[in-house]
Short mmCIF file of C-alpha atoms and ligand atoms in Angstrom, two decimals:
data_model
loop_
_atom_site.label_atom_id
_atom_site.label_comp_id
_atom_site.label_asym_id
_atom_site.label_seq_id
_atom_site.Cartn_x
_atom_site.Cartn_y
_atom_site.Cartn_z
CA UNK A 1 79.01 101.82 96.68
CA UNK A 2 78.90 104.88 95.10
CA UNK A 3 76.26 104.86 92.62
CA UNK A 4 75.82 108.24 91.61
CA UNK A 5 79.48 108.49 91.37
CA UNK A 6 79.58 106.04 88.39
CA UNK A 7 76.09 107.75 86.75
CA UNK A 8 77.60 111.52 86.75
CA UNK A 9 80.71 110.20 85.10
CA UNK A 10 79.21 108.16 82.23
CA UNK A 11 76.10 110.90 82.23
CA UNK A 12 75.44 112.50 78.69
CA UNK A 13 78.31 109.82 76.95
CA UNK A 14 76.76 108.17 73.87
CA UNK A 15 79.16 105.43 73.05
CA UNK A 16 81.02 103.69 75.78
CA UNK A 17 83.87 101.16 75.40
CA UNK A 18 84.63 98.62 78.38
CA UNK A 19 88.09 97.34 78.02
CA UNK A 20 89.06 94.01 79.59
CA UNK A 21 92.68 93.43 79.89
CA UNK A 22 94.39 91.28 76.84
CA UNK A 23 93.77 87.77 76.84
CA UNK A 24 90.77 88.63 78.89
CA UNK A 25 89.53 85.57 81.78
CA UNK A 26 86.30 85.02 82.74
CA UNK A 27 85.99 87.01 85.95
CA UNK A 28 87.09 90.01 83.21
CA UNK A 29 84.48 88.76 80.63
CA UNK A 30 81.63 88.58 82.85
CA UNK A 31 82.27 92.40 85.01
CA UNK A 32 82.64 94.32 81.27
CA UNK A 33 79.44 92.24 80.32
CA UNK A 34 77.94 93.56 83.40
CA UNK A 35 78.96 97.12 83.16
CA UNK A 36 78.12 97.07 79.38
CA UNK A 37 74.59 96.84 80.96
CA UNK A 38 74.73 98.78 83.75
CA UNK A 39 75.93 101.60 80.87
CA UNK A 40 73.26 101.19 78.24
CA UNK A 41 70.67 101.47 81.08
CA UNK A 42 72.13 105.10 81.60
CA UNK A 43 71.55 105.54 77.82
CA UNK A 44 74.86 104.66 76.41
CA UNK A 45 75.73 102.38 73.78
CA UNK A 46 78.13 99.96 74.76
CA UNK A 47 80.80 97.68 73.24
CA UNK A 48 83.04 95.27 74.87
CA UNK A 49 86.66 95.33 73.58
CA UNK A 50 90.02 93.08 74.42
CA UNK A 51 93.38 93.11 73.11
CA UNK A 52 95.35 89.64 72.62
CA UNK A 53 93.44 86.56 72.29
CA UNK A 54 90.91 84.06 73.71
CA UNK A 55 93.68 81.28 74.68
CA UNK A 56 92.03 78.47 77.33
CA UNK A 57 89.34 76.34 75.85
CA UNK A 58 86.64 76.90 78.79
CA UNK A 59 86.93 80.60 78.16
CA UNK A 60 86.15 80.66 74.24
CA UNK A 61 83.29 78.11 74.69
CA UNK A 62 82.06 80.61 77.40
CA UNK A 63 81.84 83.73 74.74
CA UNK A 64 80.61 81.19 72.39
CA UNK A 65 77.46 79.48 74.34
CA UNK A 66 77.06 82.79 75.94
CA UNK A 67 76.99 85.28 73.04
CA UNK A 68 78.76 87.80 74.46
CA UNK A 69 78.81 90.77 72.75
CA UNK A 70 82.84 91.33 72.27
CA UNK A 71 85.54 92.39 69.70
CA UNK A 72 88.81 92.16 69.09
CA UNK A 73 91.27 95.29 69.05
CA UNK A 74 92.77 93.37 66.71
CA UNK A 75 90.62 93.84 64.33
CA UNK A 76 88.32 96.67 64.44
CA UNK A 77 90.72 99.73 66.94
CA UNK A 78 90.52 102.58 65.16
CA UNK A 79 86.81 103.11 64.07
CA UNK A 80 86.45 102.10 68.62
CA UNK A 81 88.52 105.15 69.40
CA UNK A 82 85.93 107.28 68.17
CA UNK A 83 83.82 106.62 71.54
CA UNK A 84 83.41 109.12 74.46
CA UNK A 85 83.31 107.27 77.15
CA UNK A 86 85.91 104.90 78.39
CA UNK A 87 85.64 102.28 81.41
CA UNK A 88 88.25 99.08 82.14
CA UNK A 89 87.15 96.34 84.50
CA UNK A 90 89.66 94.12 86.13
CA UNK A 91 92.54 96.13 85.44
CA UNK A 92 93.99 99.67 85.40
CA UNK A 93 95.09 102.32 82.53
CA UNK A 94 98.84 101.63 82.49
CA UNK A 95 98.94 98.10 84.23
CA UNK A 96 100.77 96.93 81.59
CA UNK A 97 98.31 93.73 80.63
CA UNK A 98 95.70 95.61 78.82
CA UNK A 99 95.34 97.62 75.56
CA UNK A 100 94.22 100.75 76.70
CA UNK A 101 96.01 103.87 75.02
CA UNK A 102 96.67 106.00 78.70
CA UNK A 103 98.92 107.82 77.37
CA UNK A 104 96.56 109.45 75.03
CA UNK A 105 92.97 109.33 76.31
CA UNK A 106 91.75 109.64 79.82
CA UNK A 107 89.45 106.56 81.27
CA UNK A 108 86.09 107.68 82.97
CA UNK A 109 85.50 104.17 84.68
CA UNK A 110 88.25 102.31 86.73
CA UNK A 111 86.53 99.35 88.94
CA UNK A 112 89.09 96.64 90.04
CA UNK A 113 90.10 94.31 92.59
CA UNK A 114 93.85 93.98 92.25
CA UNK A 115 96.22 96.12 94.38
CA UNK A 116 98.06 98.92 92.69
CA UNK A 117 100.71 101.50 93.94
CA UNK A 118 99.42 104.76 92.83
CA UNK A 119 96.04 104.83 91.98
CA UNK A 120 94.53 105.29 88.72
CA UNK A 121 93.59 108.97 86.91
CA UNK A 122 89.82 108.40 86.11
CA UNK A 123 86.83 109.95 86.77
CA UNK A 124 85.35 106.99 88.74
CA UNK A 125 87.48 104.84 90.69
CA UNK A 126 86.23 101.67 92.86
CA UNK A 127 89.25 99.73 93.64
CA UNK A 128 89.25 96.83 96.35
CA UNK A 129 92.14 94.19 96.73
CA UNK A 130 89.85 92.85 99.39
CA UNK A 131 87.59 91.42 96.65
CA UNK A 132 87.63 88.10 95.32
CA UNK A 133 86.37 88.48 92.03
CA UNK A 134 85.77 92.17 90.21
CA UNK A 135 82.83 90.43 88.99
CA UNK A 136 81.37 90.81 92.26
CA UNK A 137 82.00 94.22 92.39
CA UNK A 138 80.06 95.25 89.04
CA UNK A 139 77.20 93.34 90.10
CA UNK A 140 76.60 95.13 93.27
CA UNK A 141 76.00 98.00 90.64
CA UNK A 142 73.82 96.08 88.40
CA UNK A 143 71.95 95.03 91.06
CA UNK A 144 71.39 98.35 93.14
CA UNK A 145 70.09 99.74 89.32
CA UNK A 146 67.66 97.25 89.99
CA UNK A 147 68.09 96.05 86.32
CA UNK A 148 67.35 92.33 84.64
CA UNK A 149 70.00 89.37 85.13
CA UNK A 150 69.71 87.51 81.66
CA UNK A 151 69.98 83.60 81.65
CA UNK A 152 73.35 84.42 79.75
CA UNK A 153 74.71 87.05 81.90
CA UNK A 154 73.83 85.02 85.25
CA UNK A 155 75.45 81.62 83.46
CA UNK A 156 78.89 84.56 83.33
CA UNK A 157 78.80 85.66 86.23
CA UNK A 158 78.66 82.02 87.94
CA UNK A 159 81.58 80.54 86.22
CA UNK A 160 83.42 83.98 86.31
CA UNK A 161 83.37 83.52 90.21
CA UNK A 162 83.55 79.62 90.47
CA UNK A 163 86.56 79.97 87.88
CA UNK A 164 88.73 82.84 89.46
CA UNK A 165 88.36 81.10 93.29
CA UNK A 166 88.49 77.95 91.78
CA UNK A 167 85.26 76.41 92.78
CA UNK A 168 85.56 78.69 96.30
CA UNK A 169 88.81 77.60 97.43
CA UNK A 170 90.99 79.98 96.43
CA UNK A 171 90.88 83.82 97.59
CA UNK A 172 87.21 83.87 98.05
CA UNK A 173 84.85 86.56 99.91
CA UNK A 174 81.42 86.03 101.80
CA UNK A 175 80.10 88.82 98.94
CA UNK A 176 81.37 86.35 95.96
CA UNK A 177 79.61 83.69 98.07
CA UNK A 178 76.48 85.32 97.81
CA UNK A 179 76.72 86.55 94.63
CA UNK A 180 76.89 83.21 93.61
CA UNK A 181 73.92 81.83 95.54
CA UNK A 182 71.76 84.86 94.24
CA UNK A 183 72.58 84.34 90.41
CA UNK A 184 72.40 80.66 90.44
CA UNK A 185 68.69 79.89 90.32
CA UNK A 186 68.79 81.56 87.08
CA UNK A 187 72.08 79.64 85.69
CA UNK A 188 71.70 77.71 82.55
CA UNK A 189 73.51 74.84 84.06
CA UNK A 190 73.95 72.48 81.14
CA UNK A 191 75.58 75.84 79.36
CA UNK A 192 78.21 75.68 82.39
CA UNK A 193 78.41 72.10 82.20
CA UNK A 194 79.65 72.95 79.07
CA UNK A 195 81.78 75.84 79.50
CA UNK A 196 83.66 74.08 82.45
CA UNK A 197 84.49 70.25 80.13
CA UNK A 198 85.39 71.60 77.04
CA UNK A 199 86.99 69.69 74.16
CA UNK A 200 90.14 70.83 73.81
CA UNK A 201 93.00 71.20 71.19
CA UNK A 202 95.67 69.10 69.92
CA UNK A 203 98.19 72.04 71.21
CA UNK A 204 96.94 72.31 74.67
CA UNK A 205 98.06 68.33 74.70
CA UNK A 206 101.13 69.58 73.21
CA UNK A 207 102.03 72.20 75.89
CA UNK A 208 100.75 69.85 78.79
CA UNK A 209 103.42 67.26 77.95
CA UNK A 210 105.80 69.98 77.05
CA UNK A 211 105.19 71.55 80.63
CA UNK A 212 105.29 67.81 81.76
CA UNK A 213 108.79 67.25 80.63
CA UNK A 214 110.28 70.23 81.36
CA UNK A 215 108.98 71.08 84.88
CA UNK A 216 111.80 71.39 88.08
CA UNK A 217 110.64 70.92 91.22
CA UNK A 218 112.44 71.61 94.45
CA UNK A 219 110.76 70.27 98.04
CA UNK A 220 108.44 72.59 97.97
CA UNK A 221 108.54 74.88 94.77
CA UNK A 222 108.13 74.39 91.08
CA UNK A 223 109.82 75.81 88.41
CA UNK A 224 108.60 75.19 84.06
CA UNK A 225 110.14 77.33 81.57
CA UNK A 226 108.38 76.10 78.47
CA UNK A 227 109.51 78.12 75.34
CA UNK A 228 108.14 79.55 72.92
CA UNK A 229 103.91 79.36 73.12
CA UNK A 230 100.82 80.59 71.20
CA UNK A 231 99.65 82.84 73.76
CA UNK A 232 100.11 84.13 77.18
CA UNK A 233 97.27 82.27 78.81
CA UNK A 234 99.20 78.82 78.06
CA UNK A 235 101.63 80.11 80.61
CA UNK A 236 98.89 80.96 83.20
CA UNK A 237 96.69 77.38 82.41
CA UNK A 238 100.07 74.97 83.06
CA UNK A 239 101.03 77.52 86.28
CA UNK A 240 97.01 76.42 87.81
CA UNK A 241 98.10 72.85 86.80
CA UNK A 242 101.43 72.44 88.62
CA UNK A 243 99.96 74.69 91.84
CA UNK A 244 98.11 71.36 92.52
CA UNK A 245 100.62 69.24 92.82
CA UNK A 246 101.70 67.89 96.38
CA UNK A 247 104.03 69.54 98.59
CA UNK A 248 104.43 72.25 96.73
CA UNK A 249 103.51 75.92 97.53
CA UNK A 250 105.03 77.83 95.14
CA UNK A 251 105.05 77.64 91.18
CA UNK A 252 106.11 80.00 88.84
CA UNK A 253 105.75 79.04 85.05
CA UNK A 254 107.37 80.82 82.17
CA UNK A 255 106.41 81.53 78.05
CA UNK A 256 107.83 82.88 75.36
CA UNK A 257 105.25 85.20 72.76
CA UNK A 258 106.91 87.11 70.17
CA UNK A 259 108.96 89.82 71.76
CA UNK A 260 108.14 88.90 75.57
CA UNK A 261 108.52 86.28 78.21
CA UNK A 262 104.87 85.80 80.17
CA UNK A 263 105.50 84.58 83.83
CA UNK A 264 102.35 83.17 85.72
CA UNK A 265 103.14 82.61 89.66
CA UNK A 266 100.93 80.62 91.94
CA UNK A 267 100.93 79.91 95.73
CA UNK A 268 98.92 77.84 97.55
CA UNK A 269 99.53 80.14 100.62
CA UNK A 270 96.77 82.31 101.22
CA UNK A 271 99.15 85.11 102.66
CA UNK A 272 101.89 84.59 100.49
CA UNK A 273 101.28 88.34 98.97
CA UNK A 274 102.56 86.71 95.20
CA UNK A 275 102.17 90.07 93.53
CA UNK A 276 104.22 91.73 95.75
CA UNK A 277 107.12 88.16 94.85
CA UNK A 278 106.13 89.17 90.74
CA UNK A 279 106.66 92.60 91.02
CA UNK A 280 110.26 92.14 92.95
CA UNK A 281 111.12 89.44 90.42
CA UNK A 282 110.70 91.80 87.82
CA UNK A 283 112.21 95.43 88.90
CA UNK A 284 112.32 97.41 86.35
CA UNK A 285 112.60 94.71 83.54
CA UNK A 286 109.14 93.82 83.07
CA UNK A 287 105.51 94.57 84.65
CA UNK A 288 103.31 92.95 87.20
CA UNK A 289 100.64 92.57 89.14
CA UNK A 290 98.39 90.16 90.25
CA UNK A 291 96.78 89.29 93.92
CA UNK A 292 97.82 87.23 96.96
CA UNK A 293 97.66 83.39 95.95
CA UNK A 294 98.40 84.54 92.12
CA UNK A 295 100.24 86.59 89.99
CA UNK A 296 101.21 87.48 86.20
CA UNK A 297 103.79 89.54 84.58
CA UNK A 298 105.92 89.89 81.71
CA UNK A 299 110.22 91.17 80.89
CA UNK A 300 110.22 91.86 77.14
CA UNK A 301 113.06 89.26 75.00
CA UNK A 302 113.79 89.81 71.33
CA UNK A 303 114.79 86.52 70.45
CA UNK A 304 114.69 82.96 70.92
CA UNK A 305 118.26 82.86 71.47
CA UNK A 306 117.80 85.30 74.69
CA UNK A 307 115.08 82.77 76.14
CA UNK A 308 117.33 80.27 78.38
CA UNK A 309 119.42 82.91 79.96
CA UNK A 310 116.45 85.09 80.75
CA UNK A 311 114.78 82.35 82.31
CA UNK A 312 118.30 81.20 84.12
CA UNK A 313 117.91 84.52 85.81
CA UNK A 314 113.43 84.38 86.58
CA UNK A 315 114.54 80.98 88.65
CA UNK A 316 117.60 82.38 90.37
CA UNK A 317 115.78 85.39 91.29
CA UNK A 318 112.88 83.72 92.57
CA UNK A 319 114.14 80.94 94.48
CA UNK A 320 116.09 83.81 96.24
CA UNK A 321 113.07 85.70 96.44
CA UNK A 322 111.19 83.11 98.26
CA UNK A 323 113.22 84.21 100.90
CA UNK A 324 114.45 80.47 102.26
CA UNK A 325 117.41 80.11 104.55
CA UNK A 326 119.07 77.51 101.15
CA UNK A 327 117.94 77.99 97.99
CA UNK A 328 116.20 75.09 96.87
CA UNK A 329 117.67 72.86 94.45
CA UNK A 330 115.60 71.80 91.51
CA UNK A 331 115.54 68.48 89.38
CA UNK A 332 113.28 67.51 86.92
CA UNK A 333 110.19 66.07 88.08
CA UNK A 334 110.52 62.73 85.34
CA UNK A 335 113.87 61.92 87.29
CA UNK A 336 112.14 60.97 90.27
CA UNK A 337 111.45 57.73 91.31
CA UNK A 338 107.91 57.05 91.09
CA UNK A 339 106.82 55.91 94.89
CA UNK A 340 104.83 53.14 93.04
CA UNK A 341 103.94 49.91 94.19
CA UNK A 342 104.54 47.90 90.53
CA UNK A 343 107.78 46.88 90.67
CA UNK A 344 108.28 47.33 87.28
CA UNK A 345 107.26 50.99 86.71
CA UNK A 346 109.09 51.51 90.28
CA UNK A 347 112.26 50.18 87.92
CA UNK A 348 111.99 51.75 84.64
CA UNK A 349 114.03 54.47 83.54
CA UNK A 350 112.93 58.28 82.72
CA UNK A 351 113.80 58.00 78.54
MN1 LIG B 1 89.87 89.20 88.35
#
């Protein structure tokens, strides 16, 4: 870890802005926290900025309880551009899923753990794919500076890594492990009792049985193209859901926001290199990224009316993709026969 590194090239900066990538998550949330410290204890004033929106329940309750500090490009971009320092956590200038302006301004702080092809033009640069969470990786900072782990940033930093390995299982590290372990005597635990059963919306009911009744599934893959949706992270919260289901090792989930088509991909194969699967699926169409068991990505679409044969193609191309001697063929998961042992559900028709 290269301490000094990341010292000289905030040194003598007054204002620094963190930028998490739009529609930030919580393992995003809790490393720009945690490098918003580690910067004002070199003397800078920080502020935490995002682009998109909060969308999943757990991870607005988590700013909430948590007060942390952030604000919405949205709102408030140009007075922000005015700073002289710039760092992004959990993504990369150019990426394509965050609001920095790389074409205009250079970043001084790049620290990130998904893969990229060429790497990033900033001052600072600590990228490693190895890494299960780039929470992890900003700690390791904050805790070499030797500097104080609030209630509220330790609560952040738990759910950040129990949320992106979901709960450990899922592209996990010995260091996120033990970063765990080491915050979690200070954890406000009915705060992440909290954060992890939140109430929830009428429309995330909505898109769950909207998913539910438009979801394909093949023997082992799963395919929902839902339409149009509020934001990007509805996409990503129904591709988690269906990732469970049995028998299947492959989902890819699709969206509609104004102007784009969001595609979330899971696998439940811990080698099955899905950001390498996104970025194929996409070509030059769309952008990218993600890490082995998960991946995101988006193809722009103008209109509604270009939705069904765009996603025609994203199922084609991916079934192909999967790289299976047939192509699976798909059917909707309410045609199948429940393997049910009333009689009378066992009988009763999909409306
Ligand atoms: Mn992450």
């Amino acid at each position: 870890m290269d301490l000094k590194g990341l010292e000289e090239s905030l040194a003598g900066g007054r204002r620094l802005l963190v930028y998490l990538h739009d529609n930030p998550d919580p393992d995003c949330l809790a490393a720009g926290w945690l490098l918003a410290s580690v910067g004002k204890s070199f003397g800078l004033k920080p502020v935490l900025v995002y682009g998109g929106r909060l969308g999943r329940a757990e991870n607005r309750v988590m700013v909430k309880l948590l007060k942390i500090p952030l604000r919405s490009l949205e709102k408030s971009r140009p007075r922000l551009l005015k700073s002289d320092r710039f760092a992004m956590v959990d993504s990369q200038p150019g990426a394509g899923n965050n609001s920095f302006p790389h074409q205009s301004r250079r970043c001084h702080v790049v620290i990130d753990h998904h893969p990229s092809k060429t790497r990033p033009t900033a001052d600072f640069v600590d990228i490693q794919p190895d890494m299960g969470c780039c929470t992890t990786m900003v700690l390791a900072y904050h805790q070499a500076l030797g500097l104080e782990l609030s209630a509220d940033l330790a609560t952040a930093v738990a759910y950040a890594i129990i949320s992106e390995t979901q709960d450990m299982g899922r592209e996990t590290t010995r260091a996120d492990q033990e970063a765990y372990m080491q915050v979690f005597p200070k954890v406000r635990l009915r705060v992440l009792g909290s954060i992890r059963h939140p109430v929830r919306s009428r429309a995330y009911f909505q898109n769950v049985a909207r998913a539910m009744s438009r979801v394909m599934v093949g023997r082992h893959t799963c395919v929902c193209h839902m339409g149009p949706v509020e934001s990007a992270e509805v996409v990503a919260e129904v591709a988690d859901l269906f990732a469970a289901m049995e028998r299947i090792s492959w989902c890819m989930v699709s969206g509609l926001v104004p102007g784009q088509i969001h595609i979330s991909m899971r696998s439940r194969r811990p080698e099955a290199r899905a950001e390498r699967i996104m970025r194929q699926l996409l070509g030059r169409q769309g952008k990218g990224g993600g890490h082995g068991m998960i991946a995101g990505g988006l193809m722009s679409c103008a209109c509604l009316e270009d939705y069904p044969e765009r996603a025609k193609y994203l199922t084609e191309r991916f079934l192909k993709l999967l790289g299976r001697r047939q192509p699976e063929r798909l059917h909707l998961l309410l045609e199948e026969v429940a393997d049910c042992a009333n009689p009378i559900l066992a009988r009763a028709e999909p409306e």
